[in-house]
JSON list of C-alpha atoms and ligand atoms in Angstrom, two decimals:
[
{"chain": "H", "resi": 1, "resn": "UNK", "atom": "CA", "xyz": [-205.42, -145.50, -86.61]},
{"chain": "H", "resi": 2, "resn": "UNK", "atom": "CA", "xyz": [-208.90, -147.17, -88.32]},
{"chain": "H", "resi": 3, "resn": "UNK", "atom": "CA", "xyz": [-210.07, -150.53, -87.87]},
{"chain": "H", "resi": 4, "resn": "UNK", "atom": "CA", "xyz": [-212.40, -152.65, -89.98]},
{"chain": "H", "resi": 5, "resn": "UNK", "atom": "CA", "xyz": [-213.96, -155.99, -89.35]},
{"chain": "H", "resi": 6, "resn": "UNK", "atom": "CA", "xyz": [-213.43, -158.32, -92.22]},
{"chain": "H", "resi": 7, "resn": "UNK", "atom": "CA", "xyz": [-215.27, -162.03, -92.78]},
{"chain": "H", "resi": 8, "resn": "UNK", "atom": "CA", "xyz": [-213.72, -164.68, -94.64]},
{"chain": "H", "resi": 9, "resn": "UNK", "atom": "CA", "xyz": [-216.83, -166.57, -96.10]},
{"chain": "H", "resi": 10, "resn": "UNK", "atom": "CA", "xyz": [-217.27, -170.04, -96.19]},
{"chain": "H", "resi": 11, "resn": "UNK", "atom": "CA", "xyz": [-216.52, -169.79, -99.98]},
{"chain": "H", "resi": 12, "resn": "UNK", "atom": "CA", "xyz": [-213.07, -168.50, -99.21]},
{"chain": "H", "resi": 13, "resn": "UNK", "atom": "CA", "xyz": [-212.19, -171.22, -96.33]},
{"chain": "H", "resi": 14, "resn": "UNK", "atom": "CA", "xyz": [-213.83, -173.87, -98.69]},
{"chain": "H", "resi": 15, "resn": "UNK", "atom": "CA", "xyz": [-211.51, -173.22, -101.31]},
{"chain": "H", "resi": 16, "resn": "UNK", "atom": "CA", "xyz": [-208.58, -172.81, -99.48]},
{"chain": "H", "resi": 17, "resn": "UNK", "atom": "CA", "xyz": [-208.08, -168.49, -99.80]},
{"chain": "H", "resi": 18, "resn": "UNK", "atom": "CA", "xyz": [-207.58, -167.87, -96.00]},
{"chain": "H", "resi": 19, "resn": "UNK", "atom": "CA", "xyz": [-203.92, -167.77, -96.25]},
{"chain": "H", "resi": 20, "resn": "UNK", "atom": "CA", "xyz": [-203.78, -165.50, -99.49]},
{"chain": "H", "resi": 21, "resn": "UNK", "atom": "CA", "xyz": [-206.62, -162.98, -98.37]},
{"chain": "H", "resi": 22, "resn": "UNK", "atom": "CA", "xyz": [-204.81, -162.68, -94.67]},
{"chain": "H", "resi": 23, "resn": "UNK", "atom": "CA", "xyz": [-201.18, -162.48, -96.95]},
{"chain": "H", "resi": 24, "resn": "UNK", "atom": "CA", "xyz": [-202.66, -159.78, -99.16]},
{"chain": "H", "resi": 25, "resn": "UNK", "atom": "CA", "xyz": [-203.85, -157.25, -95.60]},
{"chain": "H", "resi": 26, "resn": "UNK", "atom": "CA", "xyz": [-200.49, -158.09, -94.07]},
{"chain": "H", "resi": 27, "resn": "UNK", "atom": "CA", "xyz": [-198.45, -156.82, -97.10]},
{"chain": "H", "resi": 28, "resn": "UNK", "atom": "CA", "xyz": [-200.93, -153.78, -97.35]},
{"chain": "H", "resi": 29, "resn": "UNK", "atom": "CA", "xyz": [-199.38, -153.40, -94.01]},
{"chain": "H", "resi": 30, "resn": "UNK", "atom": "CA", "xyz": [-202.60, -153.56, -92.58]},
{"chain": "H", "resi": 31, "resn": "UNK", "atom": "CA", "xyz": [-201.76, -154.95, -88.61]},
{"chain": "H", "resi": 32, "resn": "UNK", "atom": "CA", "xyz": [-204.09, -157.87, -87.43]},
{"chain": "H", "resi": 33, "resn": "UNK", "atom": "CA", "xyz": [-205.48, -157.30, -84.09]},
{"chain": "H", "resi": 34, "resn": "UNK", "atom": "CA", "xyz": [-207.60, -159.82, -83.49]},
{"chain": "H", "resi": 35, "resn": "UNK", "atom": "CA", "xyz": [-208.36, -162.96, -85.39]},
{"chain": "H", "resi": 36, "resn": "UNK", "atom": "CA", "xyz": [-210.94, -166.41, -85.17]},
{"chain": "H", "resi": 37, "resn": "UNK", "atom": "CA", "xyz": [-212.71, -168.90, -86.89]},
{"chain": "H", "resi": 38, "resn": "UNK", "atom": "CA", "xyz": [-216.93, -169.06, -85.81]},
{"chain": "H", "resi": 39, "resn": "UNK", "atom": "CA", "xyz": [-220.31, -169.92, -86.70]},
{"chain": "H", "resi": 40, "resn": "UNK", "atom": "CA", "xyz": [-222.67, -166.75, -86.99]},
{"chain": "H", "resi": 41, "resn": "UNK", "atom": "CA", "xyz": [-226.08, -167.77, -85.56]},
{"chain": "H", "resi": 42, "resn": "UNK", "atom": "CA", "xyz": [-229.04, -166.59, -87.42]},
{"chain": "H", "resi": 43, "resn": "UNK", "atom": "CA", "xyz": [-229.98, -163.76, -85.11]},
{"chain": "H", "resi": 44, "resn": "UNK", "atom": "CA", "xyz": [-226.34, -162.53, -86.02]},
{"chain": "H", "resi": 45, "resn": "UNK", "atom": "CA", "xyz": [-226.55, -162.82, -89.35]},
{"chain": "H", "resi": 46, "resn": "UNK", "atom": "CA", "xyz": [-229.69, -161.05, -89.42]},
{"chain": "H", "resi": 47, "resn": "UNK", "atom": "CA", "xyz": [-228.35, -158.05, -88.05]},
{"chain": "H", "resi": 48, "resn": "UNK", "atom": "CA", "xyz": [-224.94, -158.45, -89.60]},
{"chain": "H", "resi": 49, "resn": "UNK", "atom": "CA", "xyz": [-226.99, -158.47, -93.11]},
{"chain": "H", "resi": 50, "resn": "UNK", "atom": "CA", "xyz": [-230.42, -155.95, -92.16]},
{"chain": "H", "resi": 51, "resn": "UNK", "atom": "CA", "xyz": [-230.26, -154.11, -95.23]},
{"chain": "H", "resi": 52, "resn": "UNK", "atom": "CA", "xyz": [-230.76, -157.26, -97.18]},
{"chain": "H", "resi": 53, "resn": "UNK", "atom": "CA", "xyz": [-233.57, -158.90, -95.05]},
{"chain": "H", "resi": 54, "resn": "UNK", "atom": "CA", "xyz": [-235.93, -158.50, -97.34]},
{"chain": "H", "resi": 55, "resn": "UNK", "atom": "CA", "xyz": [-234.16, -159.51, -100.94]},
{"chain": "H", "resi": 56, "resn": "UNK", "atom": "CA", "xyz": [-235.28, -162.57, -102.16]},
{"chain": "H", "resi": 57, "resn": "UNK", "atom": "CA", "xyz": [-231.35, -164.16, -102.01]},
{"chain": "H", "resi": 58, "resn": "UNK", "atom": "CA", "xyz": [-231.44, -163.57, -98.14]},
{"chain": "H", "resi": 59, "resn": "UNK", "atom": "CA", "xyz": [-232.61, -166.97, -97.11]},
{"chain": "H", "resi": 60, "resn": "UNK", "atom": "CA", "xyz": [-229.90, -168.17, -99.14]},
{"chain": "H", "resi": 61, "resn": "UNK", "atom": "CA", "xyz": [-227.28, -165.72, -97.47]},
{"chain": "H", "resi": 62, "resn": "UNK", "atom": "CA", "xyz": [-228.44, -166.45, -94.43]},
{"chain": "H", "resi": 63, "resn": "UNK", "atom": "CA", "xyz": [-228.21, -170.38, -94.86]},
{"chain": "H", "resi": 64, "resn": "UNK", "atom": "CA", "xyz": [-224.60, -170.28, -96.41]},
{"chain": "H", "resi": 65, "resn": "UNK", "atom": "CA", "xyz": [-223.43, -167.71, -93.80]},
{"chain": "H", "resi": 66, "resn": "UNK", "atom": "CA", "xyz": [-224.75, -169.32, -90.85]},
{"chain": "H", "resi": 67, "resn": "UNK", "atom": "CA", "xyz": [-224.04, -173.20, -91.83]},
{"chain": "H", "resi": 68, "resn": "UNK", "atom": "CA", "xyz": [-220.23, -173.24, -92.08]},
{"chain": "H", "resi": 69, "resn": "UNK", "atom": "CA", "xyz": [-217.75, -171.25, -89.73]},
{"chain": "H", "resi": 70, "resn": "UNK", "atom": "CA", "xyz": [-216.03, -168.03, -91.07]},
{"chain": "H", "resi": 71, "resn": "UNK", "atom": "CA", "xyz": [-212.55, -166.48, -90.37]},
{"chain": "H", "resi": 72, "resn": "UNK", "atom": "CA", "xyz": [-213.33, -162.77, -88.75]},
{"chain": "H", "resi": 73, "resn": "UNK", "atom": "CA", "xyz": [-210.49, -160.17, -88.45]},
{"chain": "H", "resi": 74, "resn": "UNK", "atom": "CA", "xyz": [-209.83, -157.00, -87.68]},
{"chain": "H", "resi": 75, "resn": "UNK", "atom": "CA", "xyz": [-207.11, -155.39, -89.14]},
{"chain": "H", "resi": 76, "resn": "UNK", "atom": "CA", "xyz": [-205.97, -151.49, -88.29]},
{"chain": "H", "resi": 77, "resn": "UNK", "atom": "CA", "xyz": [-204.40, -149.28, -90.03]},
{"chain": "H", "resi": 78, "resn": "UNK", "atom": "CA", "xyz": [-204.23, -145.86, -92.07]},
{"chain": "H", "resi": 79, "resn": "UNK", "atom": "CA", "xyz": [-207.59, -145.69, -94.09]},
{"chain": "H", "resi": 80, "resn": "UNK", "atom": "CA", "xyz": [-208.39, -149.45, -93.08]},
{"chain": "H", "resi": 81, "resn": "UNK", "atom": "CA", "xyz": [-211.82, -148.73, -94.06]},
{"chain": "H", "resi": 82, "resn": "UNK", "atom": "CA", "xyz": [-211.61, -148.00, -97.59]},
{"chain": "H", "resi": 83, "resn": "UNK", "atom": "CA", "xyz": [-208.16, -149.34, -98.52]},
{"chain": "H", "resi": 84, "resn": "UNK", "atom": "CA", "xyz": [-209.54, -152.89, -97.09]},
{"chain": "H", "resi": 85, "resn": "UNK", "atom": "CA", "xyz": [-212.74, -152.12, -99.25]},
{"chain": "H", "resi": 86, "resn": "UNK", "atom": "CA", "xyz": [-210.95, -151.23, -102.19]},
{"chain": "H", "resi": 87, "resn": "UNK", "atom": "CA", "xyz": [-208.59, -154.09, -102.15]},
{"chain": "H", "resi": 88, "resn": "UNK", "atom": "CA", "xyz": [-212.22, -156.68, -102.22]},
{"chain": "H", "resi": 89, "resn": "UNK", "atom": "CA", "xyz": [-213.73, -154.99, -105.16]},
{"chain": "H", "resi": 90, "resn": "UNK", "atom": "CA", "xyz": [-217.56, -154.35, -105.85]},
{"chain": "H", "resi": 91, "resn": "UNK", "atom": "CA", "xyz": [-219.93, -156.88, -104.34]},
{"chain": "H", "resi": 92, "resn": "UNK", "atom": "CA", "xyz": [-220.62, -158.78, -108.03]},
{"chain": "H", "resi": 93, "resn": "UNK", "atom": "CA", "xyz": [-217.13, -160.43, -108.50]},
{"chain": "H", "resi": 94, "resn": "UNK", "atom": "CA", "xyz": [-217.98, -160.90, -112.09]},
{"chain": "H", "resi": 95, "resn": "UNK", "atom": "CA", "xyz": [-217.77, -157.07, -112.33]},
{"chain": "H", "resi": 96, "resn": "UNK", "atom": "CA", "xyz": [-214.74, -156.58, -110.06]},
{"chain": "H", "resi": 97, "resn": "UNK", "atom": "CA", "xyz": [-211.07, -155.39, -111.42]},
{"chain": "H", "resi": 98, "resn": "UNK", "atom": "CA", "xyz": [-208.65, -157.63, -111.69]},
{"chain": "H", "resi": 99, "resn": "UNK", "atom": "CA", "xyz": [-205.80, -157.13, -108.69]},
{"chain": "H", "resi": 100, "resn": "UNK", "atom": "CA", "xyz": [-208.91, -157.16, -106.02]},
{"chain": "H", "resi": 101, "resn": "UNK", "atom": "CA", "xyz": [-209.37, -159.96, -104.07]},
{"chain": "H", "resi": 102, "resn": "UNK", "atom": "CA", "xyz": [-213.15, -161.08, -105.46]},
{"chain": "H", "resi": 103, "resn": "UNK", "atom": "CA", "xyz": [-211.92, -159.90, -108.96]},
{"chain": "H", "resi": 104, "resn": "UNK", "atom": "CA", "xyz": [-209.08, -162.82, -109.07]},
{"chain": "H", "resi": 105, "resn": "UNK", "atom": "CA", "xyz": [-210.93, -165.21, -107.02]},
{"chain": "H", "resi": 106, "resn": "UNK", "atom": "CA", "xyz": [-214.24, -164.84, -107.28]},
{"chain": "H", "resi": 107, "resn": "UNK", "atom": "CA", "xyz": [-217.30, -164.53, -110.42]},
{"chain": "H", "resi": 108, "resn": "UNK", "atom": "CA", "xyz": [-220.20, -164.46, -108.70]},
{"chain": "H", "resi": 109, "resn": "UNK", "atom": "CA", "xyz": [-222.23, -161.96, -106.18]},
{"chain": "H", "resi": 110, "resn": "UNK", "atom": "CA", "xyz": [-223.56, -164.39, -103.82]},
{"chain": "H", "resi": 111, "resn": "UNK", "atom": "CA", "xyz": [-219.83, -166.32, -103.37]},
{"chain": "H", "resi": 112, "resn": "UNK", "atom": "CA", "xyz": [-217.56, -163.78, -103.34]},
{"chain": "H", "resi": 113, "resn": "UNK", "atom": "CA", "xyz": [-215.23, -164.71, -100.73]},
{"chain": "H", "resi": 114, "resn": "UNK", "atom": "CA", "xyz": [-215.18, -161.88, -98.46]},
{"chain": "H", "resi": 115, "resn": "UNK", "atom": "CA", "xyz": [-216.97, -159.19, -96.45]},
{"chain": "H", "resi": 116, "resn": "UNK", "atom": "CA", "xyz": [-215.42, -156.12, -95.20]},
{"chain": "H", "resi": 117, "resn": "UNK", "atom": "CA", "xyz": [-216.84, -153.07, -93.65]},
{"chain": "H", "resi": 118, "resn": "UNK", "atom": "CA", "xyz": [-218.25, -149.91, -95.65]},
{"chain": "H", "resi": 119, "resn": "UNK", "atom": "CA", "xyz": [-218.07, -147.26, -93.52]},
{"chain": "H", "resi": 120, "resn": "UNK", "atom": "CA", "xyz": [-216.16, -146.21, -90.13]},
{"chain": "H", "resi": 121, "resn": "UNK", "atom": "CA", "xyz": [-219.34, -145.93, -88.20]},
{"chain": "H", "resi": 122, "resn": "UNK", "atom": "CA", "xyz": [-220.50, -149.92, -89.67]},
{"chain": "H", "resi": 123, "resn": "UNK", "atom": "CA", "xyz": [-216.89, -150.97, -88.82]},
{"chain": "H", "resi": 124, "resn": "UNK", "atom": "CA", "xyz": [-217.23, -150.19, -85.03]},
{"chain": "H", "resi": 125, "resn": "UNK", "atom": "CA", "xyz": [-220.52, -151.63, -85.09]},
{"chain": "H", "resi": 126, "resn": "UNK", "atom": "CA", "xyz": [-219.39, -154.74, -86.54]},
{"chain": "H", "resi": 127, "resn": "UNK", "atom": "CA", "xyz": [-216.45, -155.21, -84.79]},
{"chain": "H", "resi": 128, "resn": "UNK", "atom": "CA", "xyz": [-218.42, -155.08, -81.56]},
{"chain": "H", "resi": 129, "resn": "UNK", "atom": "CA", "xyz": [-221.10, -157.85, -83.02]},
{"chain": "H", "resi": 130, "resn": "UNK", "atom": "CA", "xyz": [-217.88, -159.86, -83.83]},
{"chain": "H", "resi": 131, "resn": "UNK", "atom": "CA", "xyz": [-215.23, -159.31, -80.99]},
{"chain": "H", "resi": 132, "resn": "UNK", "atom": "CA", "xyz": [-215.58, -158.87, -77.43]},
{"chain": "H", "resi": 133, "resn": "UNK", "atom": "CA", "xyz": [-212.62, -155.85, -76.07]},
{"chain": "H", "resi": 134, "resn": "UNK", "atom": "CA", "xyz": [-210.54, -158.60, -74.78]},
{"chain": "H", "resi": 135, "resn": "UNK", "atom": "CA", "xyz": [-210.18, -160.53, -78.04]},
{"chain": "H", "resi": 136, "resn": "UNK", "atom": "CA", "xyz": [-208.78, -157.38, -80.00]},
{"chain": "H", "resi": 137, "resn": "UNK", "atom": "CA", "xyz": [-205.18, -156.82, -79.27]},
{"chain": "H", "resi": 138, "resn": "UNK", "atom": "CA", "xyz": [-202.88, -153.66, -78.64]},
{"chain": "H", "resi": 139, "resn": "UNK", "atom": "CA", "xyz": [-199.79, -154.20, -78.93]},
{"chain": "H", "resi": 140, "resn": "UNK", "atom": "CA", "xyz": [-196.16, -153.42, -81.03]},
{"chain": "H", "resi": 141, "resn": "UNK", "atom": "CA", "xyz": [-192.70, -155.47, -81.89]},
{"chain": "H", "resi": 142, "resn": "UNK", "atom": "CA", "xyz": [-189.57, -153.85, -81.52]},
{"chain": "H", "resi": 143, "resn": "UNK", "atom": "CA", "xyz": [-186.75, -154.34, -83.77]},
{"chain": "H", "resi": 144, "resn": "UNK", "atom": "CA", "xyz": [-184.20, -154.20, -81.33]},
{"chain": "H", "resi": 145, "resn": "UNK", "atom": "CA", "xyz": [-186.10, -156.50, -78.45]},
{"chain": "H", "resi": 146, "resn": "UNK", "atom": "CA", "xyz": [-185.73, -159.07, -81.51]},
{"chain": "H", "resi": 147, "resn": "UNK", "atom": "CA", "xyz": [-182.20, -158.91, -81.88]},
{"chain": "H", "resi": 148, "resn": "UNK", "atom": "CA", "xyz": [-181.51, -158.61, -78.14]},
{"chain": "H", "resi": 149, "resn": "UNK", "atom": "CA", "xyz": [-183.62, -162.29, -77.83]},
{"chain": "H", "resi": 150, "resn": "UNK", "atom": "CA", "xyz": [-181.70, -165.02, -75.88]},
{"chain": "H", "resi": 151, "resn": "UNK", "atom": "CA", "xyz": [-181.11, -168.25, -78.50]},
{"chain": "H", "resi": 152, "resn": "UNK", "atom": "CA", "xyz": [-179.69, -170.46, -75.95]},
{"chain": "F", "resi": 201, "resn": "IDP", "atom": "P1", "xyz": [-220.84, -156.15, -99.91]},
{"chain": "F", "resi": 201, "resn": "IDP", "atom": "O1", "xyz": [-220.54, -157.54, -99.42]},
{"chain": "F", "resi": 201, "resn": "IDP", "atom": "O2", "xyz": [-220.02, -155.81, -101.13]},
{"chain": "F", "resi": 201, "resn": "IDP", "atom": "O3", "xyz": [-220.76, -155.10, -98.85]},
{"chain": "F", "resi": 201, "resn": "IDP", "atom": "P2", "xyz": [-223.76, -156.00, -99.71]},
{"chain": "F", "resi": 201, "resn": "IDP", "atom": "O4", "xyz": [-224.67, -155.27, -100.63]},
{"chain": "F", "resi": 201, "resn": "IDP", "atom": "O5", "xyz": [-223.61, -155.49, -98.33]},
{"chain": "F", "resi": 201, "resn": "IDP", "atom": "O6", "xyz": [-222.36, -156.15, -100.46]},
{"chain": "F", "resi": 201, "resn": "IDP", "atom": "O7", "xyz": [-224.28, -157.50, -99.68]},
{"chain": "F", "resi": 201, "resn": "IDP", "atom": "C1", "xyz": [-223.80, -158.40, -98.72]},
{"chain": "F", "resi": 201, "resn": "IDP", "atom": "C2", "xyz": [-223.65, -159.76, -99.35]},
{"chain": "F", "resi": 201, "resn": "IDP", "atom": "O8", "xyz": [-224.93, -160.24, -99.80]},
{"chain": "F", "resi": 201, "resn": "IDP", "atom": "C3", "xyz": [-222.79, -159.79, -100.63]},
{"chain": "F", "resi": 201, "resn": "IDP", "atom": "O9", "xyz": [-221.41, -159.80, -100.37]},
{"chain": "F", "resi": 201, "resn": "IDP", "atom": "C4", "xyz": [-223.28, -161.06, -101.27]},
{"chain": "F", "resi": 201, "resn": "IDP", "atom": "O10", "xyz": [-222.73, -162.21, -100.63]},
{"chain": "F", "resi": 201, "resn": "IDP", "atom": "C5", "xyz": [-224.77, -160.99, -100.99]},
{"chain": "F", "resi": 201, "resn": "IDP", "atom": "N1", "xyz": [-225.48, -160.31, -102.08]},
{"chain": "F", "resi": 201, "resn": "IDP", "atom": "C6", "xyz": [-225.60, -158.98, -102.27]},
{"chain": "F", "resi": 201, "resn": "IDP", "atom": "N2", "xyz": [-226.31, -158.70, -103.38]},
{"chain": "F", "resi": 201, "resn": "IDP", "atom": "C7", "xyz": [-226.64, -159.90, -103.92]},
{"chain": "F", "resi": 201, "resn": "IDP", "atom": "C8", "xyz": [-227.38, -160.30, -105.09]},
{"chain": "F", "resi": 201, "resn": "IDP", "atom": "O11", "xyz": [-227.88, -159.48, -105.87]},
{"chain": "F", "resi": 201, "resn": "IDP", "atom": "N3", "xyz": [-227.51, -161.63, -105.30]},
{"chain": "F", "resi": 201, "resn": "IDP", "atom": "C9", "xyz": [-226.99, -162.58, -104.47]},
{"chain": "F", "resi": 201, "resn": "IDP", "atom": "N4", "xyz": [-226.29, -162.25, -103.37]},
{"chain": "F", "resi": 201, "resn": "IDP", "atom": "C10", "xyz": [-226.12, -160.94, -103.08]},
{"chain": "F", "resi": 202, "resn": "MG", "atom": "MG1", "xyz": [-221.99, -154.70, -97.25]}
]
């Protein structure tokens, strides 16, 4: 099973998405394994965002990223990678389908509510940048256990 590490920006909190983006993964049947709210420091978000260090929006990135908390996940599942990517949408929500999370939510690139990994290889790294071992969680329900559950 794949894992990818997804952000819920400060956009999305702001505006009160947290519930639908987590409600959209779960129905994918995406399983959440680990799951916080935090404030990236700047060293962080410089990492988390190297590829973009030198565009001239990065001080703005870095500003909104870094001055209000975010929601991180990981969620696992079959093809997390690229269904999870699929289900955002292209990084200019003005330009994203309809049905994808920054297409119905979103119409701009800078606020466009989420971040999810692009590749396996940038998943494990940002998982590990995100989530200590400890914080991610194995684990599975039974169906039966549930219906064998003391009420009294
Ligand atoms: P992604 O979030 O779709 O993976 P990246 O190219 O990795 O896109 O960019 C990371 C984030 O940087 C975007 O989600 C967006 O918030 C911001 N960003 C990217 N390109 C632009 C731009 O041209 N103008 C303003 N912000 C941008
Ligand atoms: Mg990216």
């Amino acid at each position: 099973m794949e894992r990818t590490l997804i952000l819920i920006k400060p956009d999305g909190i702001q505006r009160g998405l947290v519930g639908e983006v987590i409600g959209r993964l779960e129905r994918k049947s995406l399983k959440i394994v680990g799951l916080k709210m935090l404030k990236i420091d700047k060293e962080t978000a410089k990492e988390h965002y190297a590829h973009l260090v030198d565009k001239p929006f990065y001080p703005d990135l870095e500003q909104f990223m870094t001055s209000h908390p975010v929601i991180a996940l990981v969620v696992e599942g079959k093809e997390a990678v690229a269904v999870v990517r699929d289900m955002v949408g292209p990084t200019n929500a003005t330009k994203a389908p309809p049905g994808t999370i920054r297409g119905d939510f979103s119409n701009s690139t800078s606020r466009n509510i989420i971040h999810a990994s692009d590749s396996k290889e940038v998943a494990e790294q940002e998982i590990n940048r995100f989530f200590k071992p400890e914080e991610l969680f194995d684990y599975s329900f039974s169906w039966s256990n549930f219906l064998k559950a003391p009420d009294e």
